[in-house]
Amino acid sequence: SQTIHQWPATLVQPVGSPLSLECTVEGTSNPNLYWYRQAAGRGLQLLFYSVGIGQISSEVPQNLSASRPQDRQFILSSKKLLLSDSGFYLCAWSAGGPGSPLHFGNGTRLTVT
Amino acid sequence: TQLLEQSPQFLSIQEGENLTVYCNSSSVFSSLQWYRQEPGEGPVLLVTVVTGGEVKKLKRLTFQFGDARKDSSLHITAAQTGDTGLYLCPAYNSGGSNYKLTFGKGTLLTVNP
């Protein structure tokens, strides 16, 4: 069966520090991968998605970036965090194709102080 | 960009009551999904609806997709405290990308004992 791992679960970082959140998927190959941010426990904002290694699509201009160095690995990064980067970050995968459901990790709670 | 509205945004009821939450858009969906998210966790898929007028049942939960595929509803019968959570109904645009789900703000349901 497929599983998705996301870490760390919580993170407190000072303004201006770098960020690296990692997500890996097991049990499937060539998944579509996604990074979402959720503010105040409400709707999800799509940040990045990837349909293949090295292919990244950015949805929202910001100081975050994403990379996919391996088929089942998705990394969210920042060189310098802002206070507004605080939130709940969720990684997800889908098998692709019309109507494919998303399978989410358990999220990372990021607090920028 | 498709706008997806969920209502009500907040709902607090007593155990045993029935409830309905709604998901609406002016655009046509190719498919729509319902997820439930518990605090501190990622959303979990409940159901996918694809055909206009489709009705799906999952124990005490009944999901309906509008005939025109622009809206959906979730009815819960005899709510239990375990139904508490954020209900999300993201959708894929008809004729749009198969990669990107559009999320609304969700309905935050609290079922009190």
Coordinates of N, CA and C in Angstrom, one line a residue:
Chain A
S1 N 0.8 -1.2 0.0 CA 0.0 0.0 0.0 C 0.9 1.3 0.0
Q2 N 0.3 2.3 -0.4 CA 1.0 3.6 -0.5 C 1.0 4.4 0.8
T3 N 2.1 5.0 1.1 CA 2.2 5.8 2.3 C 3.0 7.1 1.9
I4 N 2.7 8.1 2.7 CA 3.3 9.4 2.5 C 3.9 9.8 3.8
H5 N 5.1 10.3 3.8 CA 5.8 10.7 5.0 C 6.2 12.2 4.9
Q6 N 5.9 12.9 5.9 CA 6.2 14.3 5.9 C 6.9 14.7 7.2
W7 N 8.0 15.4 7.2 CA 8.6 15.8 8.4 C 9.3 17.2 8.2
P8 N 9.6 17.9 9.4 CA 9.1 17.5 10.7 C 7.7 17.8 10.9
A9 N 7.1 17.4 12.1 CA 5.7 17.6 12.4 C 5.5 19.0 12.8
T10 N 6.5 19.6 13.6 CA 6.4 21.0 14.0 C 7.8 21.6 13.9
L11 N 7.7 22.9 13.7 CA 9.0 23.6 13.5 C 8.8 25.1 13.9
V12 N 9.7 25.5 14.7 CA 9.8 27.0 15.1 C 11.1 27.5 14.6
Q13 N 10.9 28.6 13.7 CA 12.1 29.1 13.1 C 12.1 30.7 13.2
P14 N 13.2 31.3 13.4 CA 13.3 32.8 13.4 C 13.2 33.3 12.1
V15 N 12.7 34.6 12.0 CA 12.6 35.3 10.7 C 14.0 35.4 10.1
G16 N 14.1 35.2 8.8 CA 15.3 35.3 8.1 C 16.1 34.0 8.1
S17 N 15.6 32.9 8.8 CA 16.3 31.7 8.7 C 15.9 30.8 7.5
P18 N 16.7 29.8 7.1 CA 16.3 29.0 6.0 C 15.2 27.9 6.4
L19 N 14.6 27.3 5.4 CA 13.6 26.3 5.7 C 13.8 25.1 4.7
S20 N 13.6 23.9 5.2 CA 13.6 22.8 4.3 C 12.6 21.8 4.9
L21 N 11.5 21.5 4.2 CA 10.5 20.5 4.6 C 10.6 19.4 3.6
E22 N 10.5 18.2 4.0 CA 10.7 17.1 3.1 C 9.5 16.1 3.2
C23 N 9.2 15.6 2.0 CA 8.0 14.7 1.8 C 8.5 13.5 0.9
T24 N 8.2 12.3 1.4 CA 8.5 11.2 0.5 C 7.2 10.3 0.4
V25 N 7.1 9.6 -0.7 CA 6.0 8.7 -0.9 C 6.5 7.3 -1.2
E26 N 5.8 6.3 -0.7 CA 6.2 4.9 -0.9 C 5.1 4.2 -1.5
G27 N 5.4 3.2 -2.2 CA 4.4 2.3 -2.8 C 3.8 2.7 -4.1
T28 N 4.3 3.7 -4.7 CA 3.8 4.1 -6.0 C 4.9 4.7 -6.8
S29 N 4.8 4.8 -8.1 CA 5.8 5.4 -8.9 C 5.2 6.5 -9.8
N30 N 6.0 7.5 -10.1 CA 5.6 8.7 -10.9 C 4.3 9.3 -10.4
P31 N 4.3 9.6 -9.1 CA 3.1 10.3 -8.6 C 3.1 11.8 -8.9
N32 N 2.0 12.4 -9.0 CA 1.9 13.9 -8.9 C 2.1 14.3 -7.5
L33 N 2.9 15.3 -7.2 CA 3.2 15.7 -5.9 C 2.8 17.2 -5.7
Y34 N 2.4 17.5 -4.5 CA 1.8 18.8 -4.2 C 2.3 19.3 -2.8
W35 N 2.5 20.6 -2.8 CA 2.6 21.3 -1.5 C 1.5 22.3 -1.4
Y36 N 0.8 22.2 -0.2 CA -0.3 23.1 0.1 C 0.0 23.8 1.4
R37 N -0.5 25.0 1.6 CA -0.5 25.7 2.9 C -1.9 26.0 3.4
Q38 N -2.1 25.8 4.6 CA -3.4 26.0 5.2 C -3.2 27.0 6.4
A39 N -4.0 28.1 6.3 CA -3.9 29.1 7.3 C -5.1 29.0 8.2
A40 N -4.8 29.1 9.5 CA -5.9 29.1 10.6 C -6.9 27.9 10.4
G41 N -6.4 26.8 10.0 CA -7.3 25.6 9.9 C -8.4 25.7 8.9
R42 N -8.2 26.5 7.9 CA -9.3 26.6 6.9 C -8.8 26.1 5.5
G43 N -9.3 26.7 4.5 CA -9.0 26.2 3.1 C -7.6 26.1 2.8
L44 N -7.3 25.2 1.8 CA -5.9 24.9 1.4 C -5.5 25.8 0.2
Q45 N -4.3 26.3 0.2 CA -3.8 27.1 -0.9 C -2.7 26.3 -1.5
L46 N -2.8 26.0 -2.8 CA -1.8 25.3 -3.6 C -0.6 26.1 -3.8
L47 N 0.6 25.6 -3.4 CA 1.8 26.4 -3.5 C 2.6 25.9 -4.7
F48 N 2.8 24.6 -4.8 CA 3.6 24.0 -5.9 C 3.0 22.6 -6.2
Y49 N 3.2 22.2 -7.5 CA 2.9 20.8 -7.8 C 3.9 20.4 -8.9
S50 N 4.0 19.0 -8.9 CA 5.1 18.5 -9.8 C 4.5 17.2 -10.4
V51 N 4.6 17.1 -11.7 CA 4.2 15.9 -12.4 C 5.3 15.0 -12.8
G52 N 6.6 15.3 -12.4 CA 7.7 14.5 -12.7 C 9.0 15.0 -12.1
I53 N 10.0 14.2 -12.1 CA 11.3 14.7 -11.6 C 11.8 16.0 -12.3
G54 N 12.1 16.9 -11.4 CA 12.6 18.2 -12.0 C 11.6 19.1 -12.5
Q55 N 10.3 18.7 -12.6 CA 9.2 19.5 -13.1 C 8.4 20.1 -12.0
I56 N 8.5 21.5 -11.8 CA 7.9 22.1 -10.7 C 7.0 23.3 -11.3
S57 N 5.8 23.3 -10.9 CA 4.9 24.4 -11.2 C 4.6 25.2 -10.0
S58 N 4.7 26.5 -10.1 CA 4.5 27.4 -8.9 C 3.1 28.1 -9.1
E59 N 2.4 28.1 -8.1 CA 1.0 28.7 -8.1 C 1.0 30.1 -7.5
V60 N 1.8 30.4 -6.6 CA 1.7 31.6 -5.8 C 3.1 32.2 -5.7
P61 N 3.3 33.5 -6.2 CA 4.6 34.1 -6.0 C 4.9 34.3 -4.5
Q62 N 6.1 33.9 -4.1 CA 6.5 34.0 -2.7 C 7.9 33.7 -2.6
N63 N 8.4 33.7 -1.3 CA 9.8 33.4 -1.1 C 10.1 32.0 -0.9
L64 N 9.1 31.1 -1.3 CA 9.3 29.7 -1.2 C 9.7 29.1 -2.5
S65 N 10.3 27.9 -2.5 CA 10.6 27.2 -3.7 C 10.4 25.7 -3.4
A66 N 10.3 24.9 -4.5 CA 10.2 23.5 -4.3 C 11.1 22.8 -5.3
S67 N 11.5 21.6 -4.9 CA 12.3 20.8 -5.8 C 11.9 19.3 -5.7
R68 N 12.1 18.6 -6.7 CA 11.8 17.1 -6.8 C 13.1 16.4 -7.3
P69 N 14.0 16.1 -6.4 CA 15.2 15.5 -6.8 C 15.1 14.1 -7.2
Q70 N 14.1 13.4 -6.7 CA 13.8 12.0 -7.0 C 12.3 11.8 -7.2
D71 N 12.0 10.7 -7.8 CA 10.6 10.5 -8.2 C 9.6 10.6 -7.1
R72 N 10.0 10.2 -5.9 CA 9.0 10.2 -4.8 C 9.4 11.1 -3.7
Q73 N 10.2 12.1 -4.0 CA 10.7 13.0 -3.0 C 10.4 14.4 -3.4
F74 N 9.8 15.2 -2.5 CA 9.4 16.6 -2.8 C 9.8 17.4 -1.6
I75 N 10.5 18.5 -1.9 CA 11.1 19.3 -0.9 C 10.6 20.8 -1.0
L76 N 10.2 21.4 0.1 CA 9.8 22.8 0.1 C 10.9 23.5 0.9
S77 N 11.4 24.6 0.2 CA 12.5 25.4 0.8 C 12.2 26.9 0.8
S78 N 13.0 27.5 1.7 CA 13.1 29.0 1.7 C 14.5 29.4 2.1
K79 N 15.0 30.4 1.5 CA 16.3 30.9 1.9 C 16.2 31.8 3.2
K80 N 15.1 32.6 3.2 CA 14.9 33.5 4.3 C 13.4 33.5 4.7
L81 N 13.0 33.0 5.8 CA 11.6 33.0 6.2 C 11.1 34.3 6.6
L82 N 9.8 34.5 6.3 CA 9.1 35.7 6.7 C 8.0 35.3 7.8
L83 N 7.6 36.3 8.6 CA 6.5 36.0 9.6 C 5.3 35.4 8.9
S84 N 5.0 35.9 7.7 CA 3.8 35.5 7.0 C 3.9 34.0 6.4
D85 N 5.1 33.4 6.6 CA 5.3 32.0 6.1 C 4.7 31.1 7.2
S86 N 4.4 31.5 8.3 CA 3.8 30.7 9.3 C 2.5 30.0 8.8
G87 N 2.3 28.7 9.2 CA 1.1 28.1 8.7 C 1.3 26.6 8.8
F88 N 0.3 25.9 8.3 CA 0.3 24.4 8.3 C 0.6 24.0 6.9
Y89 N 1.7 23.3 6.7 CA 2.1 22.9 5.3 C 1.8 21.4 5.1
L90 N 1.1 21.1 4.0 CA 0.7 19.8 3.7 C 1.3 19.3 2.4
C91 N 1.8 18.2 2.4 CA 2.3 17.5 1.2 C 1.3 16.5 0.8
A92 N 1.1 16.3 -0.5 CA 0.1 15.3 -1.0 C 0.6 14.7 -2.3
W93 N 0.0 13.5 -2.6 CA 0.3 12.9 -3.8 C -1.0 12.4 -4.5
S94 N -1.0 12.3 -5.8 CA -2.1 11.7 -6.5 C -1.5 10.8 -7.6
A95 N -2.3 9.9 -8.1 CA -1.9 9.0 -9.1 C -2.0 9.6 -10.5
G96 N -2.6 10.8 -10.5 CA -2.7 11.5 -11.8 C -4.0 11.0 -12.6
G97 N -4.3 11.7 -13.6 CA -5.5 11.3 -14.4 C -6.7 12.0 -13.9
P98 N -7.8 12.1 -14.7 CA -8.9 12.8 -14.3 C -9.6 12.4 -13.0
G99 N -9.8 13.4 -12.1 CA -10.5 13.1 -10.9 C -9.7 12.4 -9.8
S100 N -8.4 12.3 -10.0 CA -7.6 11.6 -9.0 C -7.7 12.2 -7.6
P101 N -7.9 11.4 -6.6 CA -7.9 12.0 -5.3 C -6.5 12.3 -4.8
L102 N -6.5 13.2 -3.8 CA -5.2 13.5 -3.1 C -5.1 12.7 -1.9
H103 N -3.8 12.3 -1.6 CA -3.5 11.6 -0.4 C -2.5 12.5 0.4
F104 N -2.9 12.9 1.5 CA -2.1 13.9 2.3 C -1.2 13.3 3.3
G105 N -0.1 14.0 3.6 CA 0.7 13.7 4.8 C 0.0 14.3 6.0
N106 N 0.7 14.2 7.1 CA 0.1 14.7 8.4 C 0.5 16.1 8.6
G107 N 1.2 16.7 7.7 CA 1.5 18.2 7.8 C 2.6 18.6 8.7
T108 N 3.1 19.8 8.5 CA 4.1 20.4 9.3 C 3.6 21.7 9.8
R109 N 3.6 21.9 11.1 CA 3.1 23.2 11.7 C 4.4 24.1 11.8
L110 N 4.5 25.1 11.0 CA 5.6 26.0 11.0 C 5.2 27.3 11.7
T111 N 6.0 27.7 12.6 CA 5.8 29.0 13.3 C 7.1 29.8 13.1
V112 N 7.0 30.9 12.5 CA 8.1 31.8 12.3 C 8.0 32.9 13.3
T113 N 9.1 33.1 14.1 CA 9.0 34.0 15.2 C 10.0 35.2 15.0
Chain B
T1 N -10.1 32.1 -12.5 CA -10.0 31.1 -11.4 C -11.4 30.8 -10.9
Q2 N -11.7 29.5 -10.8 CA -13.0 29.1 -10.3 C -13.1 29.4 -8.8
L3 N -14.3 30.0 -8.4 CA -14.5 30.2 -7.0 C -15.4 29.2 -6.4
L4 N -15.0 28.6 -5.3 CA -15.8 27.5 -4.8 C -16.2 27.9 -3.4
E5 N -17.5 28.0 -3.1 CA -18.1 28.5 -1.9 C -18.6 27.3 -1.1
Q6 N -18.3 27.3 0.2 CA -18.8 26.2 1.1 C -19.6 26.9 2.2
S7 N -20.8 26.3 2.5 CA -21.6 26.9 3.6 C -22.3 25.8 4.4
P8 N -22.5 26.0 5.7 CA -22.0 27.2 6.4 C -20.5 27.1 6.7
Q9 N -19.9 28.2 7.1 CA -18.5 28.1 7.4 C -18.3 27.4 8.7
F10 N -19.2 27.6 9.6 CA -19.1 27.0 11.0 C -20.4 26.4 11.3
L11 N -20.4 25.3 12.0 CA -21.6 24.6 12.4 C -21.4 23.8 13.7
S12 N -22.2 24.1 14.7 CA -22.1 23.5 16.0 C -23.4 22.8 16.3
I13 N -23.4 21.5 16.5 CA -24.7 20.9 16.8 C -24.5 19.9 17.9
Q14 N -25.6 19.3 18.3 CA -25.6 18.3 19.4 C -25.6 16.9 18.7
E15 N -25.0 16.0 19.4 CA -25.0 14.6 19.0 C -26.4 14.1 18.7
G16 N -26.6 13.4 17.6 CA -27.9 12.9 17.3 C -28.6 13.7 16.3
E17 N -28.2 14.9 16.1 CA -28.9 15.8 15.1 C -28.5 15.5 13.7
N18 N -29.3 15.9 12.8 CA -28.9 15.8 11.3 C -28.4 17.1 10.8
L19 N -27.6 17.1 9.8 CA -27.1 18.4 9.2 C -26.8 18.2 7.7
T20 N -26.7 19.3 7.0 CA -26.3 19.3 5.6 C -25.4 20.5 5.4
V21 N -24.3 20.2 4.7 CA -23.4 21.3 4.3 C -23.3 21.3 2.8
Y22 N -23.0 22.5 2.3 CA -23.1 22.7 0.8 C -21.8 23.2 0.2
C23 N -21.7 22.9 -1.1 CA -20.5 23.3 -1.8 C -21.1 23.9 -3.2
N24 N -20.8 25.1 -3.5 CA -21.3 25.7 -4.7 C -20.3 26.5 -5.5
S25 N -20.6 26.5 -6.8 CA -19.7 27.3 -7.7 C -20.6 27.7 -8.9
S26 N -20.1 28.8 -9.6 CA -20.8 29.2 -10.8 C -20.2 28.4 -12.0
S27 N -19.2 27.6 -11.8 CA -18.5 26.9 -12.9 C -18.9 25.4 -12.8
V28 N -18.7 24.7 -13.9 CA -19.0 23.3 -14.0 C -17.8 22.5 -13.5
F29 N -18.0 21.5 -12.7 CA -16.9 20.6 -12.2 C -16.9 19.4 -13.1
S30 N -15.7 18.9 -13.3 CA -15.6 17.6 -14.0 C -15.7 16.5 -12.9
S31 N -15.3 16.8 -11.7 CA -15.5 15.9 -10.6 C -15.3 16.7 -9.3
L32 N -15.8 16.1 -8.2 CA -15.7 16.8 -7.0 C -15.4 15.8 -5.9
Q33 N -14.7 16.2 -4.9 CA -14.3 15.2 -3.8 C -14.7 15.9 -2.5
W34 N -15.0 15.0 -1.5 CA -15.2 15.5 -0.1 C -14.1 14.9 0.7
Y35 N -13.6 15.7 1.6 CA -12.6 15.3 2.5 C -13.0 15.8 3.9
R36 N -12.5 15.0 4.9 CA -12.7 15.5 6.3 C -11.3 15.6 6.9
Q37 N -11.0 16.7 7.6 CA -9.7 16.9 8.2 C -9.9 17.1 9.7
E38 N -9.2 16.3 10.5 CA -9.2 16.5 12.0 C -8.0 17.4 12.4
P39 N -8.1 18.1 13.5 CA -7.1 19.0 13.9 C -5.7 18.4 13.9
G40 N -4.7 19.1 13.3 CA -3.3 18.6 13.3 C -3.0 17.5 12.4
E41 N -4.0 17.1 11.5 CA -3.8 16.1 10.5 C -4.1 16.5 9.1
G42 N -3.7 15.7 8.2 CA -4.0 16.0 6.8 C -5.5 15.6 6.4
P43 N -6.1 16.2 5.4 CA -7.4 15.8 5.0 C -7.4 14.3 4.5
V44 N -8.6 13.7 4.8 CA -8.7 12.3 4.3 C -9.9 12.2 3.4
L45 N -9.7 11.6 2.3 CA -10.8 11.5 1.3 C -12.0 10.7 1.8
L46 N -13.2 11.2 1.6 CA -14.4 10.5 1.9 C -15.0 9.9 0.7
V47 N -15.2 10.7 -0.4 CA -15.8 10.3 -1.6 C -15.5 11.1 -2.8
T48 N -15.6 10.6 -4.0 CA -15.5 11.3 -5.2 C -16.8 11.2 -6.0
V49 N -17.3 12.3 -6.5 CA -18.5 12.2 -7.3 C -18.1 12.8 -8.7
V50 N -18.7 12.1 -9.7 CA -18.3 12.5 -11.1 C -19.5 12.8 -12.0
T51 N -20.6 12.0 -11.8 CA -21.8 12.2 -12.7 C -22.8 13.1 -12.1
G52 N -23.4 14.0 -12.9 CA -24.4 14.9 -12.4 C -25.6 14.1 -11.9
G53 N -26.1 14.5 -10.7 CA -27.2 13.8 -10.1 C -26.8 12.6 -9.2
E54 N -25.5 12.3 -9.2 CA -25.0 11.1 -8.5 C -25.2 11.3 -7.0
V55 N -25.6 10.2 -6.4 CA -25.8 10.1 -4.9 C -24.9 9.0 -4.4
K56 N -24.1 9.2 -3.4 CA -23.3 8.2 -2.8 C -23.5 8.2 -1.3
K57 N -23.5 7.0 -0.7 CA -23.7 6.9 0.7 C -22.5 6.2 1.3
L58 N -22.1 6.7 2.5 CA -21.0 6.2 3.3 C -21.5 6.1 4.7
K59 N -22.1 5.0 5.1 CA -22.7 4.8 6.4 C -23.8 6.0 6.6
R60 N -23.5 6.9 7.6 CA -24.5 7.9 7.9 C -24.3 9.2 7.0
L61 N -23.4 9.1 6.1 CA -23.1 10.3 5.2 C -23.7 10.0 3.9
T62 N -24.4 11.0 3.3 CA -24.9 11.0 2.0 C -24.4 12.2 1.2
F63 N -23.8 11.9 0.1 CA -23.2 12.9 -0.8 C -24.0 13.0 -2.1
Q64 N -24.3 14.2 -2.5 CA -25.0 14.4 -3.7 C -24.3 15.4 -4.6
F65 N -24.3 15.1 -5.9 CA -23.7 15.9 -6.9 C -24.8 16.5 -7.7
G66 N -24.8 17.9 -7.9 CA -25.9 18.5 -8.6 C -26.0 18.1 -10.0
D67 N -27.2 18.1 -10.6 CA -27.5 17.7 -11.9 C -26.6 18.4 -12.9
A68 N -26.3 19.7 -12.7 CA -25.5 20.5 -13.6 C -24.0 20.5 -13.2
R69 N -23.7 19.7 -12.2 CA -22.3 19.5 -11.7 C -21.7 20.9 -11.3
K70 N -22.5 21.7 -10.7 CA -22.0 23.0 -10.2 C -22.1 23.1 -8.7
D71 N -22.7 22.1 -8.1 CA -22.8 22.1 -6.6 C -22.9 20.7 -6.1
S72 N -22.7 20.6 -4.8 CA -22.7 19.3 -4.1 C -23.2 19.5 -2.7
S73 N -23.7 18.5 -2.1 CA -24.1 18.6 -0.7 C -23.7 17.3 0.1
L74 N -23.5 17.5 1.4 CA -23.2 16.4 2.3 C -24.2 16.4 3.4
H75 N -24.9 15.3 3.5 CA -25.9 15.2 4.6 C -25.4 14.2 5.6
I76 N -25.4 14.5 6.9 CA -25.0 13.6 7.9 C -26.3 13.3 8.8
T77 N -26.6 12.1 9.0 CA -27.7 11.6 9.8 C -27.2 11.2 11.2
A78 N -27.9 11.7 12.2 CA -27.6 11.3 13.6 C -26.1 11.5 13.8
A79 N -25.7 12.8 13.8 CA -24.2 13.1 13.9 C -23.7 12.5 15.2
Q80 N -22.4 12.2 15.2 CA -21.7 11.7 16.3 C -20.5 12.6 16.6
T81 N -19.9 12.5 17.8 CA -18.8 13.4 18.1 C -17.6 13.1 17.2
G82 N -17.5 11.9 16.7 CA -16.4 11.5 15.8 C -16.5 12.2 14.4
D83 N -17.7 12.8 14.1 CA -17.9 13.5 12.8 C -17.3 14.9 12.9
T84 N -16.9 15.3 14.0 CA -16.2 16.6 14.2 C -15.0 16.8 13.3
G85 N -14.9 17.9 12.6 CA -13.8 18.1 11.7 C -14.1 19.2 10.7
L86 N -13.1 19.5 9.9 CA -13.2 20.4 8.8 C -13.6 19.6 7.5
Y87 N -14.7 20.0 6.9 CA -15.1 19.3 5.7 C -14.8 20.2 4.5
L88 N -14.1 19.6 3.5 CA -13.6 20.3 2.4 C -14.2 19.6 1.1
C89 N -14.5 20.4 0.1 CA -15.0 19.8 -1.1 C -14.3 20.4 -2.3
P90 N -13.1 20.0 -2.5 CA -12.3 20.5 -3.7 C -12.8 19.9 -5.0
A91 N -12.6 20.6 -6.1 CA -13.1 20.1 -7.3 C -12.1 20.4 -8.5
Y92 N -12.3 19.6 -9.5 CA -11.5 19.8 -10.7 C -12.4 20.5 -11.7
N93 N -11.9 21.6 -12.3 CA -12.6 22.3 -13.3 C -12.9 21.5 -14.5
S94 N -14.1 21.6 -15.0 CA -14.4 20.9 -16.3 C -13.7 21.6 -17.4
G95 N -12.9 20.9 -18.2 CA -12.1 21.5 -19.2 C -10.8 22.1 -18.7
G96 N -10.5 22.0 -17.5 CA -9.3 22.6 -16.9 C -8.3 21.5 -16.6
S97 N -7.3 21.9 -15.8 CA -6.2 21.0 -15.5 C -6.6 19.8 -14.7
N98 N -6.0 18.7 -15.1 CA -6.3 17.5 -14.3 C -5.4 17.4 -13.0
Y99 N -4.6 18.4 -12.9 CA -3.6 18.4 -11.8 C -4.0 19.2 -10.6
K100 N -4.9 20.2 -10.8 CA -5.1 21.1 -9.7 C -6.5 21.1 -9.2
L101 N -6.6 20.8 -7.9 CA -7.9 20.8 -7.2 C -8.1 22.2 -6.7
T102 N -9.3 22.8 -6.8 CA -9.7 24.1 -6.2 C -10.3 23.8 -4.9
F103 N -9.8 24.4 -3.9 CA -10.4 24.3 -2.5 C -11.2 25.5 -2.1
G104 N -12.3 25.3 -1.4 CA -13.0 26.4 -0.7 C -12.4 26.5 0.7
K105 N -13.1 27.3 1.5 CA -12.6 27.5 2.9 C -13.0 26.4 3.8
G106 N -14.0 25.5 3.4 CA -14.4 24.4 4.2 C -15.5 24.8 5.2
T107 N -16.1 23.7 5.8 CA -17.1 23.9 6.8 C -16.5 23.2 8.1
L108 N -16.4 24.0 9.1 CA -15.9 23.5 10.4 C -17.1 23.0 11.2
L109 N -17.2 21.7 11.4 CA -18.3 21.1 12.1 C -17.8 20.6 13.5
T110 N -18.6 21.0 14.5 CA -18.4 20.6 15.9 C -19.6 19.9 16.3
V111 N -19.5 18.6 16.7 CA -20.6 17.8 17.2 C -20.3 17.7 18.7
N112 N -21.3 18.2 19.5 CA -21.1 18.3 21.0 C -21.8 17.1 21.6
P113 N -21.2 16.5 22.6 CA -21.8 15.3 23.3 C -23.1 15.7 24.1

